[in-house]
PDB file of C-alpha atoms in Angstrom:
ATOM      1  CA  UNK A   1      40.406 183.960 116.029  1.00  0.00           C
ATOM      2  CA  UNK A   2      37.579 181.766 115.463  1.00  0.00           C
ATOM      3  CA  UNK A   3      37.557 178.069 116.368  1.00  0.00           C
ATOM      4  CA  UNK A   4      36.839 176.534 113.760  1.00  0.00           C
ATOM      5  CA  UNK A   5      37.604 172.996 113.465  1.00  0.00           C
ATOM      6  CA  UNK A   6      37.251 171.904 117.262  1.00  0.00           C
ATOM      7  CA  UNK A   7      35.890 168.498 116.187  1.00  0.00           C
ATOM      8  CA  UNK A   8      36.699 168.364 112.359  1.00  0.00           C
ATOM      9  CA  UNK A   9      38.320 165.070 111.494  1.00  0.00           C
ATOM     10  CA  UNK A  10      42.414 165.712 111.547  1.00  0.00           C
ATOM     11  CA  UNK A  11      45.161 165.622 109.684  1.00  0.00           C
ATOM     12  CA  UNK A  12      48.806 165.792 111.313  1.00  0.00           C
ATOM     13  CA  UNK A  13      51.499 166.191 108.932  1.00  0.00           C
ATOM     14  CA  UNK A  14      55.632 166.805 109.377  1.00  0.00           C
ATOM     15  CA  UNK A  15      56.778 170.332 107.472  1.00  0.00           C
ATOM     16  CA  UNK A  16      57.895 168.704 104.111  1.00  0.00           C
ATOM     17  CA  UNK A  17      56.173 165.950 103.978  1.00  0.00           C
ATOM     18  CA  UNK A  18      53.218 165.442 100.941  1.00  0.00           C
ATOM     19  CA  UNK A  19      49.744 165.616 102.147  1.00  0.00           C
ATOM     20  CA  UNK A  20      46.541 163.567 101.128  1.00  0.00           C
ATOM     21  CA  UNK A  21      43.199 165.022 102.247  1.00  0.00           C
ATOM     22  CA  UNK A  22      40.428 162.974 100.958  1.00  0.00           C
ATOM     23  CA  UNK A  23      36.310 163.400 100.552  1.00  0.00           C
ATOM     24  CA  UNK A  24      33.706 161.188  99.379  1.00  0.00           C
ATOM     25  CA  UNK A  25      30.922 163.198  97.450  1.00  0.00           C
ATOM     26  CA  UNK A  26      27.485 162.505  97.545  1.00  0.00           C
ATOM     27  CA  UNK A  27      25.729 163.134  94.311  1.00  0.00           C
ATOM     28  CA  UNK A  28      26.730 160.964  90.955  1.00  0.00           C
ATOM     29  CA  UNK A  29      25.542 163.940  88.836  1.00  0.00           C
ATOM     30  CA  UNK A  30      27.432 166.314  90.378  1.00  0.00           C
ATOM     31  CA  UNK A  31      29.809 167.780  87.626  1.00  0.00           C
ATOM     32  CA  UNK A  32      31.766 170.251  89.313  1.00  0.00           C
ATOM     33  CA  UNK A  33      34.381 169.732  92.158  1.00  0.00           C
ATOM     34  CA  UNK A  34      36.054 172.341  94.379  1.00  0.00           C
ATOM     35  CA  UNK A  35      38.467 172.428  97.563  1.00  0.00           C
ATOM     36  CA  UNK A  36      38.399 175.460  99.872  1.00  0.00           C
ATOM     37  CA  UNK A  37      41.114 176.463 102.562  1.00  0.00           C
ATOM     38  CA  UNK A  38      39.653 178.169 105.670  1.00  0.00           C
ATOM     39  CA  UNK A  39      42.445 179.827 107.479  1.00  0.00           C
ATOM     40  CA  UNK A  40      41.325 180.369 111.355  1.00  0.00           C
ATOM     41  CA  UNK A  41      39.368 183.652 111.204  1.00  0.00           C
ATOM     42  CA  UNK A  42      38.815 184.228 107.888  1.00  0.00           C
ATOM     43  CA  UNK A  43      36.418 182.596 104.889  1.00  0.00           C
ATOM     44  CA  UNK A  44      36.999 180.189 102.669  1.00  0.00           C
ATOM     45  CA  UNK A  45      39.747 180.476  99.670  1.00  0.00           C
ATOM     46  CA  UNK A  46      39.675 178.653  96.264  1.00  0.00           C
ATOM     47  CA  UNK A  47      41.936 176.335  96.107  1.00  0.00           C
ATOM     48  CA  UNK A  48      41.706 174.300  92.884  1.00  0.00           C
ATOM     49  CA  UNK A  49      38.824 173.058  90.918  1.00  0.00           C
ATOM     50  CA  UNK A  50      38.227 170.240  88.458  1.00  0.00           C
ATOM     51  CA  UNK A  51      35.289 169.461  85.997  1.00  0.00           C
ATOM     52  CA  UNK A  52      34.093 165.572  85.699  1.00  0.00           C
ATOM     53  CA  UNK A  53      35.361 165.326  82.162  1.00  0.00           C
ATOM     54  CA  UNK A  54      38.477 165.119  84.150  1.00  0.00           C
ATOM     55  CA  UNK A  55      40.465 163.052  86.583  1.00  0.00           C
ATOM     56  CA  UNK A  56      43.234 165.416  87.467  1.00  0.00           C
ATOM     57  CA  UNK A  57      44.462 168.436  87.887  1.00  0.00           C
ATOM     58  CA  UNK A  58      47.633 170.056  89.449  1.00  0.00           C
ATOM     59  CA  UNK A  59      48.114 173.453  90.264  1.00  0.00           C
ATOM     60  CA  UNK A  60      51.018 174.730  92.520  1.00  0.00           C
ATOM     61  CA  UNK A  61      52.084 172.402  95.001  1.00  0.00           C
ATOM     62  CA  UNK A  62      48.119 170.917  94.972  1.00  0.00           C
ATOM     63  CA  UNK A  63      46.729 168.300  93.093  1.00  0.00           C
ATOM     64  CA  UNK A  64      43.496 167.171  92.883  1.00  0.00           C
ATOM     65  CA  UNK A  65      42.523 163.619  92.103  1.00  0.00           C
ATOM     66  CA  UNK A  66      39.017 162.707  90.961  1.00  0.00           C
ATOM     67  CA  UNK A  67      37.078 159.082  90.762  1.00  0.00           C
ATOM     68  CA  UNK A  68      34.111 159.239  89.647  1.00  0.00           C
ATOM     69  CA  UNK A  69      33.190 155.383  89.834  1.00  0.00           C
ATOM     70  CA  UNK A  70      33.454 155.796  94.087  1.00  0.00           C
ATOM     71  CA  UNK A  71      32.729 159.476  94.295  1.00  0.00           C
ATOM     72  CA  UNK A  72      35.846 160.253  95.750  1.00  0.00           C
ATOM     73  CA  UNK A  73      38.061 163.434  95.891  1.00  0.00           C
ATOM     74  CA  UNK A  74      41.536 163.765  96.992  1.00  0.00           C
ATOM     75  CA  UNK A  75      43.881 166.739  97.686  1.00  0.00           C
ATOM     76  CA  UNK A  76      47.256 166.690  97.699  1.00  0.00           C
ATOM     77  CA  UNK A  77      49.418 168.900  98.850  1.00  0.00           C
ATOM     78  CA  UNK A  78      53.610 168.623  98.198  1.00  0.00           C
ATOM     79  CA  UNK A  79      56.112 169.225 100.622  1.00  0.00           C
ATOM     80  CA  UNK A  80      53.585 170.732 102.904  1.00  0.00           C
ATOM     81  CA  UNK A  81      54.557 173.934 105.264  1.00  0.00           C
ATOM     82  CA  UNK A  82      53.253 175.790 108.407  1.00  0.00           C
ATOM     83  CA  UNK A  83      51.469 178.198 106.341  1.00  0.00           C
ATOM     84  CA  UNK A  84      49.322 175.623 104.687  1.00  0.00           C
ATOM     85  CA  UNK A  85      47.587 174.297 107.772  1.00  0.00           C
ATOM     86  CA  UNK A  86      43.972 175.356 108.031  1.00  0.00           C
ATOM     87  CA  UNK A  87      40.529 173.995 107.431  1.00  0.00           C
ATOM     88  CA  UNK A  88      39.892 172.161 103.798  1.00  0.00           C
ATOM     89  CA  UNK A  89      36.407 171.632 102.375  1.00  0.00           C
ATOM     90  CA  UNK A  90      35.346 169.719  99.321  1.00  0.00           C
ATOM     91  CA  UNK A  91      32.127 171.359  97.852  1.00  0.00           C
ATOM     92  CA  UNK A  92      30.459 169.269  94.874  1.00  0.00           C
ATOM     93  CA  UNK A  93      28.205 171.416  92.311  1.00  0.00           C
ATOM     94  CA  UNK A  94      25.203 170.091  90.817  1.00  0.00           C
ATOM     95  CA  UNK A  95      23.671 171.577  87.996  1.00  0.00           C
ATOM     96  CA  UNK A  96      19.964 171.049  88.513  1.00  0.00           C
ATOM     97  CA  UNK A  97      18.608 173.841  86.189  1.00  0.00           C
ATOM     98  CA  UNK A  98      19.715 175.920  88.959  1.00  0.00           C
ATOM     99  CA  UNK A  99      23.516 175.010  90.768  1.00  0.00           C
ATOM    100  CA  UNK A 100      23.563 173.788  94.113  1.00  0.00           C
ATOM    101  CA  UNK A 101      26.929 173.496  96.297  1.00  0.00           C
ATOM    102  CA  UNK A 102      27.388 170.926  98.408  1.00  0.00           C
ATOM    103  CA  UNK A 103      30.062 171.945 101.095  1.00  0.00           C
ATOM    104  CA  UNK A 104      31.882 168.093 102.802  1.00  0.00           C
ATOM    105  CA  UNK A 105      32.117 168.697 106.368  1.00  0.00           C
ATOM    106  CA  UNK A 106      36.031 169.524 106.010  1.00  0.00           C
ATOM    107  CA  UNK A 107      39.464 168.278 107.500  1.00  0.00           C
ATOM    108  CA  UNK A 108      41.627 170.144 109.699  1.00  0.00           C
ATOM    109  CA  UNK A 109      45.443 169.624 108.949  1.00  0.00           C
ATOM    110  CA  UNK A 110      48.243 170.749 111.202  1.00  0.00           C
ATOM    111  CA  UNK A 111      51.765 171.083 110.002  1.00  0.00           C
ATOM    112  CA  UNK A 112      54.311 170.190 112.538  1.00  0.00           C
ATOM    113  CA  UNK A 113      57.851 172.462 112.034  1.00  0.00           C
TER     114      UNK A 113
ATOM    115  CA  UNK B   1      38.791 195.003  93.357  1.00  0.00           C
ATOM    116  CA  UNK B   2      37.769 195.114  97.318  1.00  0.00           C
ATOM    117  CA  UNK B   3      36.293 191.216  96.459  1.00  0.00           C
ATOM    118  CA  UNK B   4      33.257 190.300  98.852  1.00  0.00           C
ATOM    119  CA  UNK B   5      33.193 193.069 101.872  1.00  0.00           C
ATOM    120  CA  UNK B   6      30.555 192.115 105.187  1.00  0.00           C
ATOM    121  CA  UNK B   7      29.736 194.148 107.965  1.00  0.00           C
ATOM    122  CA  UNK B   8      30.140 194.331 111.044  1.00  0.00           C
ATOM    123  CA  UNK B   9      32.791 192.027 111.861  1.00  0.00           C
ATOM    124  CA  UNK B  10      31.147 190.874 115.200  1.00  0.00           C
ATOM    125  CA  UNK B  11      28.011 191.602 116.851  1.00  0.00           C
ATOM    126  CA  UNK B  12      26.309 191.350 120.255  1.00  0.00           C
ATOM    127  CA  UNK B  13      22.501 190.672 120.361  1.00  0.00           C
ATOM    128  CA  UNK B  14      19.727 190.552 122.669  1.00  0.00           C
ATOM    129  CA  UNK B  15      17.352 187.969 122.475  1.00  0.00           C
ATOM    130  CA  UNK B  16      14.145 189.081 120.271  1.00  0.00           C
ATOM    131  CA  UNK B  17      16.629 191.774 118.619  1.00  0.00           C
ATOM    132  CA  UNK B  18      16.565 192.163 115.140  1.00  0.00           C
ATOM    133  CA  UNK B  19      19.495 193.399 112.886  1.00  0.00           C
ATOM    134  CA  UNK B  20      21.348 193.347 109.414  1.00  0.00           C
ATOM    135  CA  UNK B  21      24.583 191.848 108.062  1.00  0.00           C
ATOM    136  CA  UNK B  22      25.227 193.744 105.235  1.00  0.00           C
ATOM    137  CA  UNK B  23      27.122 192.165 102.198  1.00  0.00           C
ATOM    138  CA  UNK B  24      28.799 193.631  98.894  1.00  0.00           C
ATOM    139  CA  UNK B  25      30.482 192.754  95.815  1.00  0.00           C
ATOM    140  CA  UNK B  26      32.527 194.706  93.562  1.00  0.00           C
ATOM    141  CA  UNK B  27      33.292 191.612  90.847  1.00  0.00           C
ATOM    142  CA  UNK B  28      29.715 191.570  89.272  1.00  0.00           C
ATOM    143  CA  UNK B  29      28.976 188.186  90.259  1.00  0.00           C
ATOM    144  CA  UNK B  30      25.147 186.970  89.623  1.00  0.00           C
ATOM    145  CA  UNK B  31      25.013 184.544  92.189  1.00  0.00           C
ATOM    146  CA  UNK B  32      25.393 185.477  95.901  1.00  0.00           C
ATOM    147  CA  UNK B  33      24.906 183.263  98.796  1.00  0.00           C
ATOM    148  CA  UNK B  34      24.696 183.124 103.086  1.00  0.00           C
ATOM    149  CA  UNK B  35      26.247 180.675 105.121  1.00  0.00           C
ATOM    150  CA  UNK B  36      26.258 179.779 108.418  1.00  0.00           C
ATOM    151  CA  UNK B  37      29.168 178.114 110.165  1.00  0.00           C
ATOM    152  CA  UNK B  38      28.490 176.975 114.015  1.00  0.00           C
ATOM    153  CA  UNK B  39      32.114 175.677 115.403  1.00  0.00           C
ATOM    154  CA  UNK B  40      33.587 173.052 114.283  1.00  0.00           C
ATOM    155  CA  UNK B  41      31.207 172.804 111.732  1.00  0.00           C
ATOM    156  CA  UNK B  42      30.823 173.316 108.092  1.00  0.00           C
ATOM    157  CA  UNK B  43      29.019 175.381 106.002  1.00  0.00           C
ATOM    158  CA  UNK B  44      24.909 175.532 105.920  1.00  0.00           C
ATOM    159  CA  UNK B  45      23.571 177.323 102.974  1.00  0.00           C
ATOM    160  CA  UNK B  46      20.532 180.073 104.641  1.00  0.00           C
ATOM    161  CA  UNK B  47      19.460 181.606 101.388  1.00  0.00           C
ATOM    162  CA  UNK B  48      20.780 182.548  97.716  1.00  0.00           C
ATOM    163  CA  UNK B  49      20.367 184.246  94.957  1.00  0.00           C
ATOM    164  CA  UNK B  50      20.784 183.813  91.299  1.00  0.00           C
ATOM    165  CA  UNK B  51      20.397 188.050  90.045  1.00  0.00           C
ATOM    166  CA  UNK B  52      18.966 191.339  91.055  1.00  0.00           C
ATOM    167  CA  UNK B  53      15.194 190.447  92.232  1.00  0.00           C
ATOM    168  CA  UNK B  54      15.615 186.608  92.783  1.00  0.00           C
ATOM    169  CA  UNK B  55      16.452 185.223  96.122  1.00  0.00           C
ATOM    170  CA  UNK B  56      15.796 181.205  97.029  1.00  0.00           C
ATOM    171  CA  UNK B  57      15.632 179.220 100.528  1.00  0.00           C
ATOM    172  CA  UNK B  58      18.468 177.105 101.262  1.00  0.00           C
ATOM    173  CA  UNK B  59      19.275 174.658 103.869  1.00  0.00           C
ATOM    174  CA  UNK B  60      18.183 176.409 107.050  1.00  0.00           C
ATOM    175  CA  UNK B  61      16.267 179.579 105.721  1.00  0.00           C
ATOM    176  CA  UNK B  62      14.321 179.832 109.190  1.00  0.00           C
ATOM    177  CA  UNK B  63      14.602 183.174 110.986  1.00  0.00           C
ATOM    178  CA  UNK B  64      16.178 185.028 108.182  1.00  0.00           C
ATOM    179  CA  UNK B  65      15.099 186.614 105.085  1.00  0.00           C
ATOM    180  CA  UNK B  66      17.316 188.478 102.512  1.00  0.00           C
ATOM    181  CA  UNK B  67      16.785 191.106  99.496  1.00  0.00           C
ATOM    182  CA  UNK B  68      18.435 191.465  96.399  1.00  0.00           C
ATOM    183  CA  UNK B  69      17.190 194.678  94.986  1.00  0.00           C
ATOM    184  CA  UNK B  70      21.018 195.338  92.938  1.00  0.00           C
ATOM    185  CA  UNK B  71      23.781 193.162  91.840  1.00  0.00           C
ATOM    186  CA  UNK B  72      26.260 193.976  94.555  1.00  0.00           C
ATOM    187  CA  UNK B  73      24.321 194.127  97.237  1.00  0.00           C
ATOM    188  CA  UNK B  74      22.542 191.416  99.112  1.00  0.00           C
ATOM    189  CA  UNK B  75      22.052 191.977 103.117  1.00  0.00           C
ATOM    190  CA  UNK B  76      20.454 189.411 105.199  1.00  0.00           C
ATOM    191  CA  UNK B  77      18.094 190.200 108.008  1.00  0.00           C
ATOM    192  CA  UNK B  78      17.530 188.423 111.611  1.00  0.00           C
ATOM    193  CA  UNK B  79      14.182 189.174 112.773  1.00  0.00           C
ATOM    194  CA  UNK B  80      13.592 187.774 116.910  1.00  0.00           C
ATOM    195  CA  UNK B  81      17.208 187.212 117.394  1.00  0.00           C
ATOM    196  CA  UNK B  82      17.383 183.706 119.158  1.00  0.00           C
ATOM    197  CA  UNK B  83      20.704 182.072 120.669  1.00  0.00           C
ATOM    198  CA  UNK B  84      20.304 178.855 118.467  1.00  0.00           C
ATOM    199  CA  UNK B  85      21.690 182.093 115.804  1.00  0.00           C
ATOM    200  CA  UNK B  86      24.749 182.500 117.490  1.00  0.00           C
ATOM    201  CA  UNK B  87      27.384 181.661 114.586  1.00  0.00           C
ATOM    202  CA  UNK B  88      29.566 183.222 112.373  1.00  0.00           C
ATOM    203  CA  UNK B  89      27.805 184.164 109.169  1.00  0.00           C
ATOM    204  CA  UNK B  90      29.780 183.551 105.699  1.00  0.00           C
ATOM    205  CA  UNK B  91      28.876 186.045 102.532  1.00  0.00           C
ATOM    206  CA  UNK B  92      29.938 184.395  99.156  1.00  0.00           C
ATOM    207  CA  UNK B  93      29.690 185.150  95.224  1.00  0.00           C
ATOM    208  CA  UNK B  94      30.469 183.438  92.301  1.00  0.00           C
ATOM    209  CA  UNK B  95      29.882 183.893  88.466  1.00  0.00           C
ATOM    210  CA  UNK B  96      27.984 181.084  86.675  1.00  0.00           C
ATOM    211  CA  UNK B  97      26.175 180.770  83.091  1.00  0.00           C
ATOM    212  CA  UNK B  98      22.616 179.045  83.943  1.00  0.00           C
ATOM    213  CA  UNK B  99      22.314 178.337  80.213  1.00  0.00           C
ATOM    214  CA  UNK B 100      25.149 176.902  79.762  1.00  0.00           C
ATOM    215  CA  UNK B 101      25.667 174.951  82.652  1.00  0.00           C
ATOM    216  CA  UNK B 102      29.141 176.428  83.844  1.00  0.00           C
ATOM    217  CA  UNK B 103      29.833 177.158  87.692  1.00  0.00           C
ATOM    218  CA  UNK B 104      32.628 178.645  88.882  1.00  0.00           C
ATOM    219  CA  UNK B 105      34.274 179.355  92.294  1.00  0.00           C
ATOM    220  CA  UNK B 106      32.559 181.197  95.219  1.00  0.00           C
ATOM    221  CA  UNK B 107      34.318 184.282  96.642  1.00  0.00           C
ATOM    222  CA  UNK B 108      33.814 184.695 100.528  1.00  0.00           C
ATOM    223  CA  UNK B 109      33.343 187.588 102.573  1.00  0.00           C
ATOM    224  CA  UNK B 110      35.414 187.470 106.261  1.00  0.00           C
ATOM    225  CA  UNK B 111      32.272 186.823 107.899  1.00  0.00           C
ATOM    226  CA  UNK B 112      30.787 188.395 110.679  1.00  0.00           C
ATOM    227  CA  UNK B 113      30.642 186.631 114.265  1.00  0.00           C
ATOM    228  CA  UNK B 114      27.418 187.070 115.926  1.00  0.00           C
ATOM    229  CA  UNK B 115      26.522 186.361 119.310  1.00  0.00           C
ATOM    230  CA  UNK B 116      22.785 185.994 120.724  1.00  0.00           C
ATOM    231  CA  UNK B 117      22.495 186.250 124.650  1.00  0.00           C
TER     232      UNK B 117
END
């Protein structure tokens, strides 16, 4: 498959264990916040989103924490297992008139059995 | 729904070869996007578009152009093939109301991995 993530900052977790994957954003007007999983040959997934009326959101097993005052978006994961290692991205949209989609530079996390 | 579909799934190029990744969505998205992803990298935004007739340079446009004559469809062209293209090349969608303000998710394609030599 394709190799992504060879020098993506990295996350090494124990199977069970809760994850924290964190991003700093770069635009205060940015209103729109995802996080994308990139298994190793394949695109991006949706993970979970959140709007910046908000400061949290869970879905299943993922959370997603957002602080506007630092610009600073978390994603947890609970009780974390093989199948969830892969590549995460935070993107950040910005509604200019037109929307533009900032993609972070993402986090590698491998789950140890 | 098939989602977003791309092909080929991997390519071989000469240098100064020219060819198309084709890209297609059955979820009647408006906006469509390319990305580039070089390894261990992240995502660089080539072009967009926001509807049938508009496309829109976007991070690193250079040595690409793209059409987007229908909805679904929305292939992107290398003219003069060079190896700084070598990458694997990410086909998204997503719906979004302009006039409102609301953005949604981006679908992606599996991407196709293309190699310049």
């Amino acid at each position: 498959g394709e190799s992504v993530g060879l020098h993506l900052p990295t996350l090494s977790v124990q199977e069970g264990d809760n994850s924290i994957i964190n991003c700093a954003y770069s635009n205060s007007a940015s209103d729109y916040f995802i996080w994308y999983k990139q298994e190793s040959g394949k695109g991006p997934q949706f993970i979970i989103d959140i709007r910046s009326n908000m400061d949290k959101r869970q879905g299943q097993r993922v959370t997603v924490l957002l602080n506007k005052t630092v610009k600073h978006l978390s994603l947890q994961i609970a009780a974390t297992q093989p199948g969830d290692s892969a590549v995460y991205f935070c993107a950040e949209n910005l509604n200019t008139g037109g929307f533009k989609t900032i993609f972070g530079a993402g986090t590698r996390l491998f789950v140890k059995a | 729904n098939a989602g977003v579909t791309q092909t080929p799934k991997f390519r071989i190029l000469k240098i100064g070869q020219s060819m198309t990744l084709q890209c297609t969505q059955d979820m009647n998205h408006n906006y469509m996007y390319w990305y580039r992803q070089d390894p261990g990298m992240g995502l660089k935004l080539i072009y967009y578009s926001v509807g049938a007739g508009i496309t829109d340079k976007g991070e690193v446009p250079n040595g690409y152009n793209v059409s987007r004559s229908t909805t679904e469809d929305f292939p992107l062209r290398l003219e003069l093939a060079a190896p700084s293209q070598t990458s694997v090349y990410f086909c998204a969608s997503s719906y979004s109301i302009r006039t409102s303000g609301i953005a949604y998710e981006q679908y992606f394609g599996p991407g196709t991995r293309l190699t310049v030599t």
